[in-house]
PDB file of C-alpha atoms in Angstrom:
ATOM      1  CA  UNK A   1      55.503  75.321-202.496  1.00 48.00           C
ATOM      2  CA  UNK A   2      57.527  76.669-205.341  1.00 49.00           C
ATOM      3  CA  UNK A   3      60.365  74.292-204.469  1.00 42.00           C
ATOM      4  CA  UNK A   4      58.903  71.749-205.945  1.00 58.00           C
ATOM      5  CA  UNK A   5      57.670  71.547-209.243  1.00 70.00           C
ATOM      6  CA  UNK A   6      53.757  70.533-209.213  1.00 78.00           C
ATOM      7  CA  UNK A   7      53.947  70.561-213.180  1.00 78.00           C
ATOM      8  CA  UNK A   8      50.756  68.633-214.219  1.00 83.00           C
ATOM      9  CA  UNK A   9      49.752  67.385-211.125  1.00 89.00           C
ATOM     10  CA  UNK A  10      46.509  67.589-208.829  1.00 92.00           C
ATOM     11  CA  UNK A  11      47.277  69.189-205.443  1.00 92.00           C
ATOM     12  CA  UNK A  12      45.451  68.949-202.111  1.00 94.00           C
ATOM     13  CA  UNK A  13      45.785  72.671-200.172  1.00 92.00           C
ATOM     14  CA  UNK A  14      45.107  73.728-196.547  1.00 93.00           C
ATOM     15  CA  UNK A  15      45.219  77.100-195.908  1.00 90.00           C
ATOM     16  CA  UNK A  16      47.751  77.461-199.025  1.00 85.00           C
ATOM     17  CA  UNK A  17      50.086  74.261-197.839  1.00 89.00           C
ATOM     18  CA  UNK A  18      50.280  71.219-200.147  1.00 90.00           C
ATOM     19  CA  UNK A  19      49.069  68.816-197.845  1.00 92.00           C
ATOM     20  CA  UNK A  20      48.532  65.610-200.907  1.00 92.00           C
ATOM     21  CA  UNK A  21      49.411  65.536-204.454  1.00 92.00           C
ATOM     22  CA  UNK A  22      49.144  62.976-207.290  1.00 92.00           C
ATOM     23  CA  UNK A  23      48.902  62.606-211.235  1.00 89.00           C
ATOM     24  CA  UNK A  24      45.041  62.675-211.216  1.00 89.00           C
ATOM     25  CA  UNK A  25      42.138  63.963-208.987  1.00 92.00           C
ATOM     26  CA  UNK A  26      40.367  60.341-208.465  1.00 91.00           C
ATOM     27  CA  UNK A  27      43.902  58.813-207.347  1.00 92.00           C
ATOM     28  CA  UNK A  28      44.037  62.339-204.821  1.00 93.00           C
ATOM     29  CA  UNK A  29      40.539  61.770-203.239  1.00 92.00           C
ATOM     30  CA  UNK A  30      41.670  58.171-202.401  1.00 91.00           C
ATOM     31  CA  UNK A  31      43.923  59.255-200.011  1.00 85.00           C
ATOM     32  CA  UNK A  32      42.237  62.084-197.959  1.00 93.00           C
ATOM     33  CA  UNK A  33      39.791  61.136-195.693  1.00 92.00           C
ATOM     34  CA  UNK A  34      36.110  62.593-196.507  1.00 92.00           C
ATOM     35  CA  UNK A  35      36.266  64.763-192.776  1.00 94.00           C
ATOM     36  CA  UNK A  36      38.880  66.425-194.001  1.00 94.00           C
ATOM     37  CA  UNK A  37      37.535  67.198-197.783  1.00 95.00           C
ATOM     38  CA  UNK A  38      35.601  70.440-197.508  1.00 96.00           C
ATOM     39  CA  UNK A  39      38.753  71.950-195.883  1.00 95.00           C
ATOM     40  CA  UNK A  40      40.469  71.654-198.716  1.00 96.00           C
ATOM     41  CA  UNK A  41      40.868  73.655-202.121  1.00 95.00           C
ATOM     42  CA  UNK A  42      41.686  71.253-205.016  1.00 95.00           C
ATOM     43  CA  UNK A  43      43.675  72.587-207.978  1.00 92.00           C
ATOM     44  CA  UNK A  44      45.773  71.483-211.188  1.00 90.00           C
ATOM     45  CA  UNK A  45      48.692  73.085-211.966  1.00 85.00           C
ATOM     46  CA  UNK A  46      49.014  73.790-215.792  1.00 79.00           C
ATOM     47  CA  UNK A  47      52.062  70.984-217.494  1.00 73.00           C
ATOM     48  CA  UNK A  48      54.600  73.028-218.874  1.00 68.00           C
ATOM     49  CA  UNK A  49      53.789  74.503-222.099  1.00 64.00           C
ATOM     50  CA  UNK A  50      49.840  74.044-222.074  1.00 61.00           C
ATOM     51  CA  UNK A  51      47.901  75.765-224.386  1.00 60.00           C
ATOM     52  CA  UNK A  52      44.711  73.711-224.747  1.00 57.00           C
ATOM     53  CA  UNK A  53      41.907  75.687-222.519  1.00 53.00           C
ATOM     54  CA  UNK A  54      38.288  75.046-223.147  1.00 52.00           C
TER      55      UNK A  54
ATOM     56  CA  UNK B   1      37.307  95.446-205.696  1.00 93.00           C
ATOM     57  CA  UNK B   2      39.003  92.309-205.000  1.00 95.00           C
ATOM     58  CA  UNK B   3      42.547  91.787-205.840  1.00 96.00           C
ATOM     59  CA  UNK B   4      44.128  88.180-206.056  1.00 94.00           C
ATOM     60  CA  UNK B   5      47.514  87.516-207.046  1.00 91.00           C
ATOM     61  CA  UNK B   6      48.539  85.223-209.852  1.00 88.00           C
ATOM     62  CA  UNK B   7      49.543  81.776-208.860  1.00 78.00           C
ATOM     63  CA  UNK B   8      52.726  81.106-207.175  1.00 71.00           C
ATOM     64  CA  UNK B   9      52.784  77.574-208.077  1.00 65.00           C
ATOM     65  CA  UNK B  10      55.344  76.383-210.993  1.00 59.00           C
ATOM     66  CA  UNK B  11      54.989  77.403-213.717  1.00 60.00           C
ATOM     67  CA  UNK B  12      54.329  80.524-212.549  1.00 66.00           C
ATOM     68  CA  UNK B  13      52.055  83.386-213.273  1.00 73.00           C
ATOM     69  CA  UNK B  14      49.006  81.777-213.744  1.00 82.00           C
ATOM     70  CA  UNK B  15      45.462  84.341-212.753  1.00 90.00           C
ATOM     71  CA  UNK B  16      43.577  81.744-210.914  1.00 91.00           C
ATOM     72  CA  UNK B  17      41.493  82.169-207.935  1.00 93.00           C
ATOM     73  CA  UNK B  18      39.442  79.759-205.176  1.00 94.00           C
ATOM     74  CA  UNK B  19      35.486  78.985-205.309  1.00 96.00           C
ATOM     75  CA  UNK B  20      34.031  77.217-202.507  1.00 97.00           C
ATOM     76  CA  UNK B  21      31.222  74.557-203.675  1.00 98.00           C
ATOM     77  CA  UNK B  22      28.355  74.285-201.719  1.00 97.00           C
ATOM     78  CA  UNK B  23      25.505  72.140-201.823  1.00 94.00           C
ATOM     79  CA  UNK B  24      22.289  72.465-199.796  1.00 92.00           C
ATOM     80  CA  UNK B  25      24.128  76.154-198.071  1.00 92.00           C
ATOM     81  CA  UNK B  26      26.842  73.022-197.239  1.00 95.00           C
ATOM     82  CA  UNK B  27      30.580  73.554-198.259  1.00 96.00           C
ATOM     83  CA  UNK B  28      31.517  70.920-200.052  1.00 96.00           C
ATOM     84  CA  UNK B  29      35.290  71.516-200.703  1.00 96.00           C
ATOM     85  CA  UNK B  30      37.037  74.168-202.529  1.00 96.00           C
ATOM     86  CA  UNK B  31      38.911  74.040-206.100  1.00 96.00           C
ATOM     87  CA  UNK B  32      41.179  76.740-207.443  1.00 93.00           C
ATOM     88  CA  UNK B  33      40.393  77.889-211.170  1.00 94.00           C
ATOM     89  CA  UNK B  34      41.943  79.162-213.797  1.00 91.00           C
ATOM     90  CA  UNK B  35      40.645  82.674-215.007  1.00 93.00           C
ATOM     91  CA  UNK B  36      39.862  81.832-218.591  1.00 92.00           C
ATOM     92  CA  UNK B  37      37.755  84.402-220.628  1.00 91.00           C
ATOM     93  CA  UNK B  38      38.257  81.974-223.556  1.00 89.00           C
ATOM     94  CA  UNK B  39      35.967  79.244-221.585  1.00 91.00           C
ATOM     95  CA  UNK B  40      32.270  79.884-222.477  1.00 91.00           C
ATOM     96  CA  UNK B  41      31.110  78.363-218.878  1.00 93.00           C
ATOM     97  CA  UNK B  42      33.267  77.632-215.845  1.00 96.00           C
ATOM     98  CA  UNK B  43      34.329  73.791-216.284  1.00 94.00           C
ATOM     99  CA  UNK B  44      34.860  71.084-213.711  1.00 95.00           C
ATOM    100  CA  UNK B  45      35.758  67.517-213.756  1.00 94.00           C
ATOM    101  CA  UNK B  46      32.899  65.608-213.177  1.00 94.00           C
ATOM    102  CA  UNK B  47      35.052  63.368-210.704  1.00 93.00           C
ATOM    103  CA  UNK B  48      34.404  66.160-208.569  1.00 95.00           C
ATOM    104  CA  UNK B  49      30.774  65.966-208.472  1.00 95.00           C
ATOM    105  CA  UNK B  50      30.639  62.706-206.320  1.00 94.00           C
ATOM    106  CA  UNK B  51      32.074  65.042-203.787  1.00 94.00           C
ATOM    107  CA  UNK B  52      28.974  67.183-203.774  1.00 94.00           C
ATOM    108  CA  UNK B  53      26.694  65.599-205.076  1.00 92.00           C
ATOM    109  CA  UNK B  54      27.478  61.954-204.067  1.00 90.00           C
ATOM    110  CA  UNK B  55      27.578  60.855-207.336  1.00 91.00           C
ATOM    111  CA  UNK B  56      29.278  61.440-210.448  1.00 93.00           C
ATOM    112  CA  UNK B  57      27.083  63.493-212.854  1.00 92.00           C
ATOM    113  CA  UNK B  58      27.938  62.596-216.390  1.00 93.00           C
ATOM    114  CA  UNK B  59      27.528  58.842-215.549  1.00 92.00           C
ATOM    115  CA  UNK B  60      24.235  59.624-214.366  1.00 91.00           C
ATOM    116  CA  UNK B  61      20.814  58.617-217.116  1.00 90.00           C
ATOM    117  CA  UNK B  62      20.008  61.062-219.231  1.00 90.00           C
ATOM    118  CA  UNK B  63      16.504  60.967-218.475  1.00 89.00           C
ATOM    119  CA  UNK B  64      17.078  62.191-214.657  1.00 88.00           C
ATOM    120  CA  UNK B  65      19.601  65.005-215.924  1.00 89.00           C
ATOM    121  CA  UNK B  66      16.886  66.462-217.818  1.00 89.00           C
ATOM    122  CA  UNK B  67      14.046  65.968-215.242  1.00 88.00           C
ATOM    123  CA  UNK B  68      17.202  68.013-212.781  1.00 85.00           C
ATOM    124  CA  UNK B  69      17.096  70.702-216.034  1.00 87.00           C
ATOM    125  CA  UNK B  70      20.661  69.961-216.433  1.00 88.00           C
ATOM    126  CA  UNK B  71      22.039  70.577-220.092  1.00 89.00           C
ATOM    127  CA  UNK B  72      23.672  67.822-222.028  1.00 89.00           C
ATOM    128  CA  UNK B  73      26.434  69.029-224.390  1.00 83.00           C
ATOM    129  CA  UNK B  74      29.159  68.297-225.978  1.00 78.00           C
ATOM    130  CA  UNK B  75      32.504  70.161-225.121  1.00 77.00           C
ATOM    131  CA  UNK B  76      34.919  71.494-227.629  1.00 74.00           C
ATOM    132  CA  UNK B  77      38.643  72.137-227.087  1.00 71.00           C
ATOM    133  CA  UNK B  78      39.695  74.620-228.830  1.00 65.00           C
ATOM    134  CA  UNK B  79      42.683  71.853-229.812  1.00 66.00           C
ATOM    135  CA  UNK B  80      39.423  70.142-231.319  1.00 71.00           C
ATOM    136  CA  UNK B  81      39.138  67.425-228.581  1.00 76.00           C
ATOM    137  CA  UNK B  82      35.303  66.778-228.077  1.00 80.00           C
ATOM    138  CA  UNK B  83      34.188  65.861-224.076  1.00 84.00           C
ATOM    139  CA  UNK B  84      30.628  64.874-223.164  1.00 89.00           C
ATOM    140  CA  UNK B  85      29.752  67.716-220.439  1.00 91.00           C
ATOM    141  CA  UNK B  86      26.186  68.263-218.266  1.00 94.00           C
ATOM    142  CA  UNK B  87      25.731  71.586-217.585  1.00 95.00           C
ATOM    143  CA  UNK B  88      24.273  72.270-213.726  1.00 94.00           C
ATOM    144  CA  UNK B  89      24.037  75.522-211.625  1.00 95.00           C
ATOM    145  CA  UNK B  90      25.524  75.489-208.426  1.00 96.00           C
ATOM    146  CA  UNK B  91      26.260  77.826-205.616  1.00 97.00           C
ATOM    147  CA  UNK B  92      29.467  78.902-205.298  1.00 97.00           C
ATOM    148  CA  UNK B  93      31.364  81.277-202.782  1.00 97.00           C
ATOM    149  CA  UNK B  94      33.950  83.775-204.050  1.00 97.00           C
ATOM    150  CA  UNK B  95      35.232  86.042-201.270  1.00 96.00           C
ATOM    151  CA  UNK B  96      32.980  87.286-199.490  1.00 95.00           C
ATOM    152  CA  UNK B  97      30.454  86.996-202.368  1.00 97.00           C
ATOM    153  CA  UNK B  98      27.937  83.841-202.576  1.00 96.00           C
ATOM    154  CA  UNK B  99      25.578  83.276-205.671  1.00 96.00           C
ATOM    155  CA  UNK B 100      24.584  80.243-208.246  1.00 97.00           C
ATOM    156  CA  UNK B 101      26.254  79.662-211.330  1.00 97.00           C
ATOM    157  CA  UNK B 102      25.816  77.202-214.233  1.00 96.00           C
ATOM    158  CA  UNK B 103      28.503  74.538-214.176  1.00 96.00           C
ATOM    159  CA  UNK B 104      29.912  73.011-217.025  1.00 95.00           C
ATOM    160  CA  UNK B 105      30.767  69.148-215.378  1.00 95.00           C
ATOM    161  CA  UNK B 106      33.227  67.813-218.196  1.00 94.00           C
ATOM    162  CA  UNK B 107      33.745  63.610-218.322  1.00 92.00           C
ATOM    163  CA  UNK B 108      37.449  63.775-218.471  1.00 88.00           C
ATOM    164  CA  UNK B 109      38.675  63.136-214.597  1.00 84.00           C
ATOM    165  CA  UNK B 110      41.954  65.976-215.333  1.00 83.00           C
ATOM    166  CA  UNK B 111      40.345  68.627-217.158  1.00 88.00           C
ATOM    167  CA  UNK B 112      41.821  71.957-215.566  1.00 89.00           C
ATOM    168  CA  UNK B 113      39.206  73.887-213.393  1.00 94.00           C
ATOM    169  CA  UNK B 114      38.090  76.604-215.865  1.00 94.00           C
ATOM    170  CA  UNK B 115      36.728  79.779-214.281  1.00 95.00           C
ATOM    171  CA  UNK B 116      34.847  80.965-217.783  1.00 94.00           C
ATOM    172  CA  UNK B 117      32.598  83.651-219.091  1.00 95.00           C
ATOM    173  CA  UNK B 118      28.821  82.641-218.500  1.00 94.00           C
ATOM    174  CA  UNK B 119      27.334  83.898-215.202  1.00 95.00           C
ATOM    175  CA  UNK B 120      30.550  84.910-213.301  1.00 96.00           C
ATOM    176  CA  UNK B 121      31.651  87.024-215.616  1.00 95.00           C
ATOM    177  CA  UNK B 122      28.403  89.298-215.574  1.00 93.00           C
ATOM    178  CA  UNK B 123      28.905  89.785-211.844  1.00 96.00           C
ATOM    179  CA  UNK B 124      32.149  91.107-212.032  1.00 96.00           C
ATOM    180  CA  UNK B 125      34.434  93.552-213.987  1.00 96.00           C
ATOM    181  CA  UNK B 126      37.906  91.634-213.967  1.00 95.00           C
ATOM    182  CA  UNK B 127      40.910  93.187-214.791  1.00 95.00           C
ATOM    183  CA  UNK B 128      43.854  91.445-215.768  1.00 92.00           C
ATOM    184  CA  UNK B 129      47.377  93.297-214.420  1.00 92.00           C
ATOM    185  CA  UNK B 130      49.979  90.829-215.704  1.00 89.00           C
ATOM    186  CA  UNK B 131      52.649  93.722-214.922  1.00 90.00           C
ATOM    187  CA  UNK B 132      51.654  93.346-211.227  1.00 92.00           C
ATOM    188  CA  UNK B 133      50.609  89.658-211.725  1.00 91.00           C
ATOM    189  CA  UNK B 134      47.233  89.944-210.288  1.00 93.00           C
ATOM    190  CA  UNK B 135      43.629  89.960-211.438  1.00 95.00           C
ATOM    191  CA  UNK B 136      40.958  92.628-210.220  1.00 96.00           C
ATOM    192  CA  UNK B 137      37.517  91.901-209.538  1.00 97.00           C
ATOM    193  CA  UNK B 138      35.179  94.609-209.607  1.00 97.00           C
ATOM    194  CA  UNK B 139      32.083  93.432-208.520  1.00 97.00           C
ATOM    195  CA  UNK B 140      28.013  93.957-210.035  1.00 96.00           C
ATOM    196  CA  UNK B 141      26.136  94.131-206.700  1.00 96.00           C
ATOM    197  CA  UNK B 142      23.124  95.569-208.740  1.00 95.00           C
ATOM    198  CA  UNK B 143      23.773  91.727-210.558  1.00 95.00           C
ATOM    199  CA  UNK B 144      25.267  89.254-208.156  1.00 96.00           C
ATOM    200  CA  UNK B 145      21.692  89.727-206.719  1.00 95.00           C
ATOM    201  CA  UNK B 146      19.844  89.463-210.031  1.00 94.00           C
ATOM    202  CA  UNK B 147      22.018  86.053-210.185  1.00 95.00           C
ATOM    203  CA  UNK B 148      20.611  84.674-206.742  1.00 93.00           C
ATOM    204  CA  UNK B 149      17.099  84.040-208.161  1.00 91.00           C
ATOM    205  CA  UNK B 150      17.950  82.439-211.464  1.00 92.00           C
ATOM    206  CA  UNK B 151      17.917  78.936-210.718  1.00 91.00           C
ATOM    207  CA  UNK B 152      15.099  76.788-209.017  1.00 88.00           C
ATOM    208  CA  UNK B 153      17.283  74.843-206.308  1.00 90.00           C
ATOM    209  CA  UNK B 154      14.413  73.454-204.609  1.00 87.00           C
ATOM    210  CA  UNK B 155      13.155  71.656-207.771  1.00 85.00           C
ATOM    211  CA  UNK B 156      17.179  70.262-208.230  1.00 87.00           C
ATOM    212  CA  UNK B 157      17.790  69.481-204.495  1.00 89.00           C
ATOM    213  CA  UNK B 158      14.359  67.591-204.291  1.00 87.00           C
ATOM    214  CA  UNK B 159      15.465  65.407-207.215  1.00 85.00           C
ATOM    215  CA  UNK B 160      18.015  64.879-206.145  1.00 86.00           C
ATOM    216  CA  UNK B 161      17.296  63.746-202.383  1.00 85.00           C
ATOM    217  CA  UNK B 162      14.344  61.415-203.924  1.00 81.00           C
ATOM    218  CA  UNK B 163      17.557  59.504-205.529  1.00 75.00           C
ATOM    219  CA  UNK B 164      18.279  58.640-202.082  1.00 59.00           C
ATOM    220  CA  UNK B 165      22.286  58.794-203.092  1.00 50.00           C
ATOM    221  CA  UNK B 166      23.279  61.595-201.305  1.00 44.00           C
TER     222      UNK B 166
END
């Protein structure tokens, strides 16, 4: 995983493996199919540099 | 005590950790978080919420929020950016731990998964180790039960299922 840099993106993960990534989370949805969904863990990796949290 | 390791992911050495969603005791999916004791209430994109709920919260009337006892805010950066955000409990699974918290659904499709203070934070003692680049979790079983009973699911879930969307 740290081979390649995720920097800003939304990632798909089974058991810890990137299985889909894309710039946002609707456009990452789109291509998993809903079977597979609640094996997944969703996450967004921080851009570089971000300091805006809520 | 639970110990999870800061994120491996680039850029590195981020504390985050994984809650499972669940809906009627159903897991929904999972989303990784960031630990943020700067968030007042853990924060999700409300794109998410089709995924549990089967539709998307914040584009959902107002009137049927508040009849679900969902609270309508507005979210504030602390960069000053203002969100529109509906605020609704739901269970959620850390470790071997599973209890309701309030969730702070954010209209803004990226926000970052915000693990923040209100609810979680009473259940645990959490103990940042950025030497070791880890987080501790202590956990309040004396309060993690106290948490079970706070919210009225049936009242939400029977809403809900009268929408006739999920």
């Amino acid at each position: 995983m740290s081979e390649q840099d995720y920097s800003g993106k939304w990632i798909a993960l089974r058991n810890n493996k990137v299985v889909s990534s894309a710039k946002d989370f609707t456009d990452l949805i789109k291509n998993l199919k809903p079977t597979e969904i609640p094996s997944l863990t969703f996450a967004k990796i921080p851009q570089r540099g971000t300091v805006c949290v809520m | 005590m639970i110990t999870v390791k800061y994120d491996t992911t680039p850029p590195l050495g981020h504390p985050k950790i994984t809650l499972s969603l669940f809906h009627k005791d159903i897991l929904k999916h999972s989303v990784s978080c960031l630990v943020d004791s700067g968030a007042d209430c853990t924060t999700l994109p409300s794109s998410m919420s089709p995924l549990i709920y089967g539709f998307d919260v914040c584009k959902m009337p107002e009137s049927f929020l508040k009849r679900l006892g969902a609270v309508l805010n507005e979210s504030e950066c602390f960069c000053g950016d203002k969100i529109n955000s509906v605020k609704l409990p739901l269970m959620v699974g850390f470790d071997k731990f599973t209890f309701p918290i309030n969730i702070n659904w954010v209209d803004n499709a990226n926000a970052m998964p915000l693990l923040g203070r209100e609810d979680f934070f009473d259940c645990f003692k959490i103990e940042l180790d950025g030497l070791r680049q880890q987080v501790i979790f202590y956990p309040n079983l004396e309060h993690i039960e106290k948490q079970k009973s706070k919210f009225d699911f049936n009242k939400i879930n029977n809403l809900i299922a009268r929408l006739k969307i999920v």
